[in-house]
mmCIF file of C-alpha atoms in Angstrom:
data_model
loop_
_atom_site.group_PDB
_atom_site.id
_atom_site.type_symbol
_atom_site.label_atom_id
_atom_site.label_comp_id
_atom_site.label_asym_id
_atom_site.label_seq_id
_atom_site.Cartn_x
_atom_site.Cartn_y
_atom_site.Cartn_z
ATOM 1 C CA UNK A 1 0.000 0.000 0.000
ATOM 2 C CA UNK A 2 2.851 2.359 0.873
ATOM 3 C CA UNK A 3 4.645 1.556 -2.317
ATOM 4 C CA UNK A 4 1.509 2.274 -4.270
ATOM 5 C CA UNK A 5 1.124 5.679 -2.620
ATOM 6 C CA UNK A 6 4.729 6.481 -3.343
ATOM 7 C CA UNK A 7 4.310 5.581 -6.958
ATOM 8 C CA UNK A 8 1.113 7.642 -7.324
ATOM 9 C CA UNK A 9 1.207 10.697 -5.041
ATOM 10 C CA UNK A 10 -1.959 12.177 -6.604
ATOM 11 C CA UNK A 11 -4.044 9.208 -5.505
ATOM 12 C CA UNK A 12 -2.544 9.474 -2.041
ATOM 13 C CA UNK A 13 -3.654 13.090 -1.828
ATOM 14 C CA UNK A 14 -7.201 12.204 -2.867
ATOM 15 C CA UNK A 15 -7.390 9.455 -0.253
ATOM 16 C CA UNK A 16 -6.295 11.792 2.511
ATOM 17 C CA UNK A 17 -8.814 14.399 1.398
ATOM 18 C CA UNK A 18 -11.672 11.881 1.492
ATOM 19 C CA UNK A 19 -10.760 10.760 4.986
ATOM 20 C CA UNK A 20 -10.681 14.353 6.199
ATOM 21 C CA UNK A 21 -14.098 15.120 4.693
ATOM 22 C CA UNK A 22 -15.579 12.006 6.284
ATOM 23 C CA UNK A 23 -14.372 13.069 9.733
ATOM 24 C CA UNK A 24 -15.741 16.588 9.233
ATOM 25 C CA UNK A 25 -19.218 15.297 8.299
ATOM 26 C CA UNK A 26 -19.403 13.025 11.329
ATOM 27 C CA UNK A 27 -18.341 15.838 13.614
ATOM 28 C CA UNK A 28 -20.859 18.325 12.186
ATOM 29 C CA UNK A 29 -23.692 15.760 12.383
ATOM 30 C CA UNK A 30 -22.923 15.129 16.046
ATOM 31 C CA UNK A 31 -22.849 18.833 16.822
ATOM 32 C CA UNK A 32 -26.183 19.441 15.026
ATOM 33 C CA UNK A 33 -27.999 16.700 16.981
ATOM 34 C CA UNK A 34 -26.650 17.955 20.278
ATOM 35 C CA UNK A 35 -27.776 21.520 19.634
ATOM 36 C CA UNK A 36 -31.286 20.404 18.659
ATOM 37 C CA UNK A 37 -31.625 18.346 21.804
ATOM 38 C CA UNK A 38 -30.381 21.259 23.854
ATOM 39 C CA UNK A 39 -32.888 23.610 22.228
ATOM 40 C CA UNK A 40 -35.726 21.132 22.792
ATOM 41 C CA UNK A 41 -34.798 20.847 26.444
ATOM 42 C CA UNK A 42 -34.678 24.615 26.959
ATOM 43 C CA UNK A 43 -37.903 25.384 24.966
ATOM 44 C CA UNK A 44 -40.418 26.880 27.474
ATOM 45 C CA UNK A 45 -43.400 25.957 25.278
ATOM 46 C CA UNK A 46 -42.639 22.252 25.812
ATOM 47 C CA UNK A 47 -42.176 22.377 29.601
ATOM 48 C CA UNK A 48 -44.718 20.625 31.839
ATOM 49 C CA UNK A 49 -45.575 23.735 33.882
ATOM 50 C CA UNK A 50 -46.332 25.731 30.761
ATOM 51 C CA UNK A 51 -48.572 22.979 29.393
ATOM 52 C CA UNK A 52 -50.542 22.771 32.658
ATOM 53 C CA UNK A 53 -50.996 26.547 32.703
ATOM 54 C CA UNK A 54 -52.249 26.528 29.130
ATOM 55 C CA UNK A 55 -54.691 23.762 29.968
ATOM 56 C CA UNK A 56 -55.966 25.703 32.987
ATOM 57 C CA UNK A 57 -56.440 28.883 30.948
ATOM 58 C CA UNK A 58 -58.339 26.966 28.297
ATOM 59 C CA UNK A 59 -60.566 25.367 30.926
ATOM 60 C CA UNK A 60 -61.336 28.758 32.505
ATOM 61 C CA UNK A 61 -62.169 30.264 29.150
ATOM 62 C CA UNK A 62 -64.484 27.370 28.351
ATOM 63 C CA UNK A 63 -66.196 27.701 31.740
ATOM 64 C CA UNK A 64 -66.763 31.427 31.215
ATOM 65 C CA UNK A 65 -68.268 30.764 27.823
ATOM 66 C CA UNK A 66 -70.654 28.174 29.293
ATOM 67 C CA UNK A 67 -71.719 30.521 32.118
ATOM 68 C CA UNK A 68 -72.263 33.369 29.686
ATOM 69 C CA UNK A 69 -74.382 31.180 27.433
ATOM 70 C CA UNK A 70 -76.429 29.946 30.416
ATOM 71 C CA UNK A 71 -76.977 33.532 31.591
ATOM 72 C CA UNK A 72 -78.161 34.607 28.169
ATOM 73 C CA UNK A 73 -80.569 31.668 27.943
ATOM 74 C CA UNK A 74 -81.908 32.323 31.472
ATOM 75 C CA UNK A 75 -82.489 36.013 30.785
ATOM 76 C CA UNK A 76 -84.235 35.218 27.531
ATOM 77 C CA UNK A 77 -86.468 32.640 29.227
ATOM 78 C CA UNK A 78 -87.273 35.085 32.048
ATOM 79 C CA UNK A 79 -88.215 37.853 29.632
ATOM 80 C CA UNK A 80 -90.362 35.455 27.653
ATOM 81 C CA UNK A 81 -92.101 34.279 30.832
ATOM 82 C CA UNK A 82 -92.783 37.845 32.016
ATOM 83 C CA UNK A 83 -94.249 38.778 28.659
ATOM 84 C CA UNK A 84 -96.215 35.558 28.265
ATOM 85 C CA UNK A 85 -97.650 35.465 31.797
ATOM 86 C CA UNK A 86 -98.413 39.197 31.801
ATOM 87 C CA UNK A 87 -97.211 39.665 35.378
ATOM 88 C CA UNK A 88 -97.734 43.433 35.270
ATOM 89 C CA UNK A 89 -101.259 43.293 33.864
ATOM 90 C CA UNK A 90 -100.442 45.077 30.620
ATOM 91 C CA UNK A 91 -102.971 43.061 28.650
ATOM 92 C CA UNK A 92 -105.662 43.984 31.143
ATOM 93 C CA UNK A 93 -104.754 47.656 30.840
ATOM 94 C CA UNK A 94 -104.963 47.410 27.072
ATOM 95 C CA UNK A 95 -108.336 45.708 27.372
ATOM 96 C CA UNK A 96 -109.597 48.417 29.705
ATOM 97 C CA UNK A 97 -108.388 51.067 27.283
ATOM 98 C CA UNK A 98 -110.216 49.356 24.447
ATOM 99 C CA UNK A 99 -113.363 49.149 26.561
ATOM 100 C CA UNK A 100 -113.121 52.830 27.410
ATOM 101 C CA UNK A 101 -112.688 53.809 23.791
ATOM 102 C CA UNK A 102 -115.505 51.586 22.563
ATOM 103 C CA UNK A 103 -117.983 52.468 25.328
ATOM 104 C CA UNK A 104 -120.026 55.481 24.419
ATOM 105 C CA UNK A 105 -120.538 58.122 27.126
ATOM 106 C CA UNK A 106 -124.073 58.805 28.327
ATOM 107 C CA UNK A 107 -125.873 61.319 26.169
ATOM 108 C CA UNK A 108 -128.064 62.732 28.924
ATOM 109 C CA UNK A 109 -125.101 64.271 30.767
ATOM 110 C CA UNK A 110 -125.589 62.138 33.893
ATOM 111 C CA UNK A 111 -122.556 61.200 35.962
ATOM 112 C CA UNK A 112 -121.604 57.544 35.790
ATOM 113 C CA UNK A 113 -120.758 55.796 39.095
ATOM 114 C CA UNK A 114 -119.349 52.550 37.738
ATOM 115 C CA UNK A 115 -117.080 50.880 40.273
ATOM 116 C CA UNK A 116 -114.325 48.320 39.738
ATOM 117 C CA UNK A 117 -115.383 44.814 38.808
ATOM 118 C CA UNK A 118 -113.357 43.351 41.661
ATOM 119 C CA UNK A 119 -109.847 42.289 42.464
ATOM 120 C CA UNK A 120 -108.232 39.897 39.967
ATOM 121 C CA UNK A 121 -106.189 38.181 42.661
ATOM 122 C CA UNK A 122 -106.201 37.544 46.385
ATOM 123 C CA UNK A 123 -108.058 35.028 48.502
ATOM 124 C CA UNK A 124 -106.794 32.480 50.982
ATOM 125 C CA UNK A 125 -103.037 32.327 51.382
ATOM 126 C CA UNK A 126 -102.968 28.533 51.607
ATOM 127 C CA UNK A 127 -101.176 26.797 48.736
ATOM 128 C CA UNK A 128 -103.385 24.196 47.110
ATOM 129 C CA UNK A 129 -102.425 21.320 44.872
ATOM 130 C CA UNK A 130 -104.568 19.112 42.705
ATOM 131 C CA UNK A 131 -105.261 15.736 44.275
ATOM 132 C CA UNK A 132 -105.705 12.462 42.471
ATOM 133 C CA UNK A 133 -109.370 12.346 43.416
ATOM 134 C CA UNK A 134 -110.063 15.652 41.690
ATOM 135 C CA UNK A 135 -110.404 17.647 44.924
ATOM 136 C CA UNK A 136 -108.036 20.433 45.859
ATOM 137 C CA UNK A 137 -105.705 19.315 48.632
ATOM 138 C CA UNK A 138 -103.648 21.452 51.011
ATOM 139 C CA UNK A 139 -100.228 20.228 52.254
ATOM 140 C CA UNK A 140 -100.159 19.688 56.021
ATOM 141 C CA UNK A 141 -96.408 19.541 56.610
ATOM 142 C CA UNK A 142 -96.290 15.915 57.783
ATOM 143 C CA UNK A 143 -95.776 12.786 55.719
ATOM 144 C CA UNK A 144 -98.191 10.731 57.841
ATOM 145 C CA UNK A 145 -101.206 12.856 56.844
ATOM 146 C CA UNK A 146 -99.804 14.717 53.829
ATOM 147 C CA UNK A 147 -102.922 16.623 52.716
ATOM 148 C CA UNK A 148 -106.165 18.153 53.947
ATOM 149 C CA UNK A 149 -109.098 18.859 51.615
ATOM 150 C CA UNK A 150 -109.721 22.545 50.971
ATOM 151 C CA UNK A 151 -113.487 21.949 51.062
ATOM 152 C CA UNK A 152 -115.630 19.372 52.849
ATOM 153 C CA UNK A 153 -119.348 18.708 53.190
ATOM 154 C CA UNK A 154 -120.878 18.367 56.632
ATOM 155 C CA UNK A 155 -124.460 17.591 57.649
ATOM 156 C CA UNK A 156 -126.735 20.364 58.824
ATOM 157 C CA UNK A 157 -128.090 20.581 62.358
ATOM 158 C CA UNK A 158 -131.477 19.470 61.090
ATOM 159 C CA UNK A 159 -129.925 16.301 59.667
ATOM 160 C CA UNK A 160 -128.686 15.261 63.120
ATOM 161 C CA UNK A 161 -131.994 15.840 64.899
ATOM 162 C CA UNK A 162 -133.360 12.625 66.342
ATOM 163 C CA UNK A 163 -130.159 10.691 65.640
ATOM 164 C CA UNK A 164 -128.846 8.140 68.077
ATOM 165 C CA UNK A 165 -125.214 7.611 68.967
ATOM 166 C CA UNK A 166 -123.522 5.626 66.213
ATOM 167 C CA UNK A 167 -126.097 6.385 63.506
ATOM 168 C CA UNK A 168 -124.769 6.906 59.980
ATOM 169 C CA UNK A 169 -124.963 10.313 58.307
ATOM 170 C CA UNK A 170 -124.816 11.444 54.702
ATOM 171 C CA UNK A 171 -122.439 14.432 54.625
ATOM 172 C CA UNK A 172 -122.510 14.665 50.826
ATOM 173 C CA UNK A 173 -125.974 16.209 51.030
ATOM 174 C CA UNK A 174 -125.006 18.798 53.656
ATOM 175 C CA UNK A 175 -123.379 22.216 53.692
ATOM 176 C CA UNK A 176 -120.032 22.881 52.027
ATOM 177 C CA UNK A 177 -117.264 24.187 54.290
ATOM 178 C CA UNK A 178 -114.082 26.053 53.299
ATOM 179 C CA UNK A 179 -110.693 25.548 54.959
ATOM 180 C CA UNK A 180 -109.319 28.626 56.766
ATOM 181 C CA UNK A 181 -106.072 27.200 58.149
ATOM 182 C CA UNK A 182 -104.446 24.106 59.605
ATOM 183 C CA UNK A 183 -101.567 22.935 61.775
ATOM 184 C CA UNK A 184 -100.105 20.020 63.721
ATOM 185 C CA UNK A 185 -100.765 19.310 67.387
ATOM 186 C CA UNK A 186 -97.549 18.338 69.185
ATOM 187 C CA UNK A 187 -96.834 17.367 72.792
ATOM 188 C CA UNK A 188 -93.790 17.272 75.110
ATOM 189 C CA UNK A 189 -90.455 18.969 74.563
ATOM 190 C CA UNK A 190 -89.712 16.424 71.833
ATOM 191 C CA UNK A 191 -92.580 17.864 69.736
ATOM 192 C CA UNK A 192 -94.203 14.474 69.203
ATOM 193 C CA UNK A 193 -96.919 14.830 66.571
ATOM 194 C CA UNK A 194 -100.399 13.782 67.731
ATOM 195 C CA UNK A 195 -102.831 14.935 65.044
ATOM 196 C CA UNK A 196 -103.417 17.416 62.233
ATOM 197 C CA UNK A 197 -106.208 19.921 62.858
ATOM 198 C CA UNK A 198 -107.878 22.337 60.449
ATOM 199 C CA UNK A 199 -110.604 24.956 60.911
ATOM 200 C CA UNK A 200 -113.411 25.095 58.335
ATOM 201 C CA UNK A 201 -116.248 27.579 57.908
ATOM 202 C CA UNK A 202 -119.546 27.231 56.073
ATOM 203 C CA UNK A 203 -119.199 29.065 52.773
ATOM 204 C CA UNK A 204 -122.491 30.877 53.200
ATOM 205 C CA UNK A 205 -121.258 32.291 56.550
ATOM 206 C CA UNK A 206 -117.995 33.774 55.249
ATOM 207 C CA UNK A 207 -119.588 37.184 54.699
ATOM 208 C CA UNK A 208 -120.818 37.317 58.304
ATOM 209 C CA UNK A 209 -117.369 36.301 59.535
ATOM 210 C CA UNK A 210 -115.836 39.027 57.392
ATOM 211 C CA UNK A 211 -118.246 41.593 58.844
ATOM 212 C CA UNK A 212 -117.343 40.633 62.417
ATOM 213 C CA UNK A 213 -113.638 40.772 61.657
ATOM 214 C CA UNK A 214 -114.038 44.292 60.271
ATOM 215 C CA UNK A 215 -115.973 45.421 63.337
ATOM 216 C CA UNK A 216 -113.429 43.856 65.676
ATOM 217 C CA UNK A 217 -110.606 45.636 63.860
ATOM 218 C CA UNK A 218 -112.349 49.020 64.081
ATOM 219 C CA UNK A 219 -113.477 48.628 67.705
ATOM 220 C CA UNK A 220 -111.047 46.228 69.410
ATOM 221 C CA UNK A 221 -112.638 44.652 72.495
ATOM 222 C CA UNK A 222 -111.080 44.884 75.911
ATOM 223 C CA UNK A 223 -110.873 42.006 78.392
ATOM 224 C CA UNK A 224 -114.036 41.881 80.458
ATOM 225 C CA UNK A 225 -116.070 44.056 78.069
ATOM 226 C CA UNK A 226 -119.305 42.946 76.477
ATOM 227 C CA UNK A 227 -118.731 41.174 73.173
ATOM 228 C CA UNK A 228 -121.734 42.907 71.584
ATOM 229 C CA UNK A 229 -120.258 46.312 72.378
ATOM 230 C CA UNK A 230 -116.944 45.286 70.906
ATOM 231 C CA UNK A 231 -118.366 44.810 67.418
ATOM 232 C CA UNK A 232 -120.633 47.843 67.314
ATOM 233 C CA UNK A 233 -120.181 51.587 67.303
ATOM 234 C CA UNK A 234 -119.539 54.481 64.984
ATOM 235 C CA UNK A 235 -117.960 53.321 61.737
ATOM 236 C CA UNK A 236 -118.319 49.621 62.526
ATOM 237 C CA UNK A 237 -120.947 49.088 59.846
ATOM 238 C CA UNK A 238 -119.352 51.387 57.274
ATOM 239 C CA UNK A 239 -116.086 49.512 56.694
ATOM 240 C CA UNK A 240 -115.963 47.107 53.770
ATOM 241 C CA UNK A 241 -112.288 46.057 53.847
ATOM 242 C CA UNK A 242 -109.036 46.719 55.684
ATOM 243 C CA UNK A 243 -105.848 48.272 54.368
ATOM 244 C CA UNK A 244 -102.447 46.817 55.165
ATOM 245 C CA UNK A 245 -101.800 48.678 58.482
ATOM 246 C CA UNK A 246 -105.290 47.803 59.730
ATOM 247 C CA UNK A 247 -104.829 44.153 58.795
ATOM 248 C CA UNK A 248 -101.543 44.089 60.676
ATOM 249 C CA UNK A 249 -103.214 45.541 63.782
ATOM 250 C CA UNK A 250 -106.009 42.970 63.569
ATOM 251 C CA UNK A 251 -103.475 40.179 63.149
ATOM 252 C CA UNK A 252 -101.547 41.310 66.208
ATOM 253 C CA UNK A 253 -104.803 41.548 68.167
ATOM 254 C CA UNK A 254 -105.867 37.998 67.303
ATOM 255 C CA UNK A 255 -102.420 36.648 68.224
ATOM 256 C CA UNK A 256 -102.099 38.706 71.409
ATOM 257 C CA UNK A 257 -101.786 36.580 74.549
ATOM 258 C CA UNK A 258 -103.901 38.947 76.679
ATOM 259 C CA UNK A 259 -106.379 40.651 74.337
ATOM 260 C CA UNK A 260 -106.786 37.785 71.881
ATOM 261 C CA UNK A 261 -109.276 35.914 74.059
ATOM 262 C CA UNK A 262 -111.728 38.828 74.104
ATOM 263 C CA UNK A 263 -111.280 39.422 70.370
ATOM 264 C CA UNK A 264 -111.978 35.810 69.428
ATOM 265 C CA UNK A 265 -114.936 35.649 71.812
ATOM 266 C CA UNK A 266 -116.423 38.716 70.130
ATOM 267 C CA UNK A 267 -116.116 36.975 66.763
ATOM 268 C CA UNK A 268 -117.459 33.493 67.529
ATOM 269 C CA UNK A 269 -119.760 33.950 70.544
ATOM 270 C CA UNK A 270 -122.862 35.296 68.821
ATOM 271 C CA UNK A 271 -125.100 33.144 66.665
ATOM 272 C CA UNK A 272 -124.796 33.036 62.909
ATOM 273 C CA UNK A 273 -121.410 31.460 62.098
ATOM 274 C CA UNK A 274 -120.998 27.718 61.537
ATOM 275 C CA UNK A 275 -117.478 26.360 61.877
ATOM 276 C CA UNK A 276 -115.865 22.954 62.317
ATOM 277 C CA UNK A 277 -112.532 21.512 63.405
ATOM 278 C CA UNK A 278 -111.376 18.496 61.383
ATOM 279 C CA UNK A 279 -108.925 16.307 63.327
ATOM 280 C CA UNK A 280 -106.914 13.422 61.857
ATOM 281 C CA UNK A 281 -104.457 11.596 64.183
ATOM 282 C CA UNK A 282 -100.909 11.024 62.972
ATOM 283 C CA UNK A 283 -100.504 8.102 65.394
ATOM 284 C CA UNK A 284 -102.868 5.656 67.058
ATOM 285 C CA UNK A 285 -104.796 7.262 69.912
ATOM 286 C CA UNK A 286 -108.193 6.932 71.606
ATOM 287 C CA UNK A 287 -111.219 9.077 72.410
ATOM 288 C CA UNK A 288 -110.425 9.157 76.107
ATOM 289 C CA UNK A 289 -107.007 10.678 75.468
ATOM 290 C CA UNK A 290 -108.436 13.321 73.133
ATOM 291 C CA UNK A 291 -111.283 14.070 75.535
ATOM 292 C CA UNK A 292 -108.943 14.546 78.497
ATOM 293 C CA UNK A 293 -106.948 17.127 76.573
ATOM 294 C CA UNK A 294 -110.060 19.134 75.714
ATOM 295 C CA UNK A 295 -111.413 18.875 79.264
ATOM 296 C CA UNK A 296 -108.157 20.219 80.701
ATOM 297 C CA UNK A 297 -108.289 23.138 78.282
ATOM 298 C CA UNK A 298 -111.942 23.908 79.087
ATOM 299 C CA UNK A 299 -111.323 23.748 82.837
ATOM 300 C CA UNK A 300 -108.239 25.973 82.692
ATOM 301 C CA UNK A 301 -109.976 28.652 80.638
ATOM 302 C CA UNK A 302 -113.113 28.567 82.784
ATOM 303 C CA UNK A 303 -110.968 29.076 85.882
ATOM 304 C CA UNK A 304 -109.086 31.944 84.227
ATOM 305 C CA UNK A 305 -112.357 33.725 83.381
ATOM 306 C CA UNK A 306 -113.634 33.791 86.957
ATOM 307 C CA UNK A 307 -112.339 37.302 87.550
ATOM 308 C CA UNK A 308 -113.175 38.781 84.147
ATOM 309 C CA UNK A 309 -116.583 37.130 83.732
ATOM 310 C CA UNK A 310 -117.800 36.114 87.201
ATOM 311 C CA UNK A 311 -120.592 33.591 87.256
ATOM 312 C CA UNK A 312 -120.579 32.654 83.561
ATOM 313 C CA UNK A 313 -118.784 29.346 84.073
ATOM 314 C CA UNK A 314 -119.596 28.615 87.710
ATOM 315 C CA UNK A 315 -123.276 27.664 87.605
ATOM 316 C CA UNK A 316 -124.707 24.160 87.750
ATOM 317 C CA UNK A 317 -125.749 24.156 84.110
ATOM 318 C CA UNK A 318 -122.141 24.544 83.023
ATOM 319 C CA UNK A 319 -121.133 21.562 85.157
ATOM 320 C CA UNK A 320 -123.941 19.521 83.625
ATOM 321 C CA UNK A 321 -122.795 20.517 80.144
ATOM 322 C CA UNK A 322 -119.273 19.394 80.997
ATOM 323 C CA UNK A 323 -120.633 15.975 81.919
ATOM 324 C CA UNK A 324 -122.498 15.832 78.609
ATOM 325 C CA UNK A 325 -119.283 16.647 76.778
ATOM 326 C CA UNK A 326 -117.416 13.869 78.577
ATOM 327 C CA UNK A 327 -120.215 11.431 77.779
ATOM 328 C CA UNK A 328 -119.923 12.140 74.044
ATOM 329 C CA UNK A 329 -116.383 10.731 74.099
ATOM 330 C CA UNK A 330 -116.999 8.113 76.785
ATOM 331 C CA UNK A 331 -115.793 4.533 76.777
ATOM 332 C CA UNK A 332 -118.882 3.323 74.956
ATOM 333 C CA UNK A 333 -118.048 5.334 71.820
ATOM 334 C CA UNK A 334 -115.159 3.148 70.731
ATOM 335 C CA UNK A 335 -111.845 2.661 72.370
ATOM 336 C CA UNK A 336 -109.244 3.585 69.785
ATOM 337 C CA UNK A 337 -108.818 6.078 66.973
ATOM 338 C CA UNK A 338 -106.208 4.716 64.548
ATOM 339 C CA UNK A 339 -104.095 7.161 62.598
ATOM 340 C CA UNK A 340 -105.699 8.454 59.438
ATOM 341 C CA UNK A 341 -109.277 8.294 60.726
ATOM 342 C CA UNK A 342 -111.277 11.521 60.854
ATOM 343 C CA UNK A 343 -112.951 13.227 63.802
ATOM 344 C CA UNK A 344 -114.990 16.416 63.272
ATOM 345 C CA UNK A 345 -116.189 18.860 65.931
ATOM 346 C CA UNK A 346 -118.983 21.035 64.521
ATOM 347 C CA UNK A 347 -120.259 24.285 66.007
ATOM 348 C CA UNK A 348 -123.633 25.192 64.526
ATOM 349 C CA UNK A 349 -125.191 28.625 64.112
ATOM 350 C CA UNK A 350 -126.404 28.596 67.743
ATOM 351 C CA UNK A 351 -123.159 27.347 69.284
ATOM 352 C CA UNK A 352 -124.159 23.710 69.817
ATOM 353 C CA UNK A 353 -121.361 21.169 69.414
ATOM 354 C CA UNK A 354 -121.793 18.000 67.343
ATOM 355 C CA UNK A 355 -119.138 15.281 67.176
ATOM 356 C CA UNK A 356 -118.768 13.200 63.996
ATOM 357 C CA UNK A 357 -116.445 10.278 63.359
ATOM 358 C CA UNK A 358 -115.459 8.568 60.114
ATOM 359 C CA UNK A 359 -113.592 5.284 60.689
ATOM 360 C CA UNK A 360 -112.365 5.148 57.087
ATOM 361 C CA UNK A 361 -112.407 7.001 53.789
ATOM 362 C CA UNK A 362 -114.806 4.456 52.272
ATOM 363 C CA UNK A 363 -117.014 4.194 55.358
ATOM 364 C CA UNK A 364 -119.993 6.357 56.362
ATOM 365 C CA UNK A 365 -119.738 9.170 58.893
ATOM 366 C CA UNK A 366 -121.154 8.352 62.320
ATOM 367 C CA UNK A 367 -122.814 10.783 64.702
ATOM 368 C CA UNK A 368 -121.347 10.582 68.219
ATOM 369 C CA UNK A 369 -123.434 13.087 70.154
ATOM 370 C CA UNK A 370 -124.257 16.739 70.858
ATOM 371 C CA UNK A 371 -123.644 19.331 73.579
ATOM 372 C CA UNK A 372 -126.166 22.157 73.284
ATOM 373 C CA UNK A 373 -124.407 24.583 75.659
ATOM 374 C CA UNK A 374 -122.651 27.273 73.614
ATOM 375 C CA UNK A 375 -120.031 27.812 76.310
ATOM 376 C CA UNK A 376 -118.556 24.339 75.837
ATOM 377 C CA UNK A 377 -117.910 24.699 72.123
ATOM 378 C CA UNK A 378 -116.640 28.266 72.588
ATOM 379 C CA UNK A 379 -114.036 27.181 75.133
ATOM 380 C CA UNK A 380 -112.947 24.281 72.916
ATOM 381 C CA UNK A 381 -112.556 26.702 69.999
ATOM 382 C CA UNK A 382 -110.629 29.195 72.132
ATOM 383 C CA UNK A 383 -108.295 26.374 73.132
ATOM 384 C CA UNK A 384 -107.058 26.413 69.515
ATOM 385 C CA UNK A 385 -107.393 30.124 68.755
ATOM 386 C CA UNK A 386 -106.713 32.405 71.732
ATOM 387 C CA UNK A 387 -104.471 32.922 74.713
ATOM 388 C CA UNK A 388 -100.839 32.527 75.606
ATOM 389 C CA UNK A 389 -100.876 28.755 75.127
ATOM 390 C CA UNK A 390 -102.920 27.036 72.425
ATOM 391 C CA UNK A 391 -103.222 23.422 71.332
ATOM 392 C CA UNK A 392 -101.392 24.131 68.060
ATOM 393 C CA UNK A 393 -99.523 27.361 67.468
ATOM 394 C CA UNK A 394 -99.047 26.461 63.822
ATOM 395 C CA UNK A 395 -102.792 26.031 63.361
ATOM 396 C CA UNK A 396 -103.571 29.383 64.998
ATOM 397 C CA UNK A 397 -101.026 31.211 62.845
ATOM 398 C CA UNK A 398 -102.338 29.567 59.684
ATOM 399 C CA UNK A 399 -105.944 30.398 60.578
ATOM 400 C CA UNK A 400 -105.104 34.046 61.262
ATOM 401 C CA UNK A 401 -103.297 34.275 57.925
ATOM 402 C CA UNK A 402 -106.392 32.882 56.238
ATOM 403 C CA UNK A 403 -108.552 35.498 57.953
ATOM 404 C CA UNK A 404 -106.238 38.276 56.777
ATOM 405 C CA UNK A 405 -106.832 37.210 53.190
ATOM 406 C CA UNK A 406 -110.569 37.571 53.824
ATOM 407 C CA UNK A 407 -110.566 41.091 55.257
ATOM 408 C CA UNK A 408 -108.352 42.455 52.472
ATOM 409 C CA UNK A 409 -111.191 41.962 49.987
ATOM 410 C CA UNK A 410 -114.375 44.061 49.845
ATOM 411 C CA UNK A 411 -117.223 42.819 51.989
ATOM 412 C CA UNK A 412 -119.215 40.079 50.282
ATOM 413 C CA UNK A 413 -116.769 39.346 47.456
ATOM 414 C CA UNK A 414 -114.983 36.438 49.155
ATOM 415 C CA UNK A 415 -118.011 34.163 48.897
ATOM 416 C CA UNK A 416 -118.269 34.851 45.172
ATOM 417 C CA UNK A 417 -114.655 33.804 44.700
ATOM 418 C CA UNK A 418 -114.835 30.698 46.907
ATOM 419 C CA UNK A 419 -118.073 29.419 45.415
#
């Protein structure tokens, strides 16, 4: 090989040149790969922290876009609902304008005294839902007895004349009663639920109740005063409804621990208003237990009224009436009242108390007995409505709220709406 190179120096030069070029290419290729790897390592766009930050920014932007789209859709739906439901009564205003433009004025020059046709809204504050049986049902607040009917039919006093204890009645042919309010009776510091109670009033007597509420609001009674004087006087017959401050004063009066007893007595004592308490136990109980609770309430209130109304509850006739009341719920009337069964205490137009019992929804109503003394039913009613301690504070509050929805409407218009 050496001899060959010596003989041909030109070929030797070419060989050396090729070897040098080959080394240069390998060196440059190595340097190029190293620099690329170094650049890739130092590129901030390919670092893990930068990628996580980009992902977070993209997620935030996407979330903002979703929230913005949801806000736009919600606003559009709200505007559509306001326009469609006509919450501000714009359609009614347009209708009234059309009526005014189309109605010709009187040609004889007489002044027209047309009043408003009535309030488009209002009425009882209780929320009603549609029941499966087609009747409107009112939620009670307990899962054991979830609903109370907003209207019921009860027999008239004439229908119970001559009845014997345990006789069947036909309430479907009687008077229709409207629910005013309801609540749950609880006992002990554990608030154990005993029964659901609701106060109903005959629909045809709502106007008279409204009139007495208006008179009581204008001339609030004082403890010990005559109930007849409390609902009479200048301006008592002129009022047709109460404004918001007057309704608030009446509400406070009916809920007052001291003055509430006289106010409620002025409303329910006189003849002319038929009401009823509907009681449905939430747990198994018996008539004796229910009777003992009412007797304790009657006795306590009669004792408290000795000073304010001396002699009204201390005569022999009152004691005899108490015995009649106990006999209505005596041991011979059935021992137990299972949960879900219905007991009704009716107070007729003259204050007499009738007790009705329905052992099941598909069974007839049975007449249990009557106490003719008005004082007995009044004290039982006051046990739920008046005083510092009542049988169900929730029921009293609900009933008062129902009464406030009555007095806010013009006198006589509530019956038209209910019926």
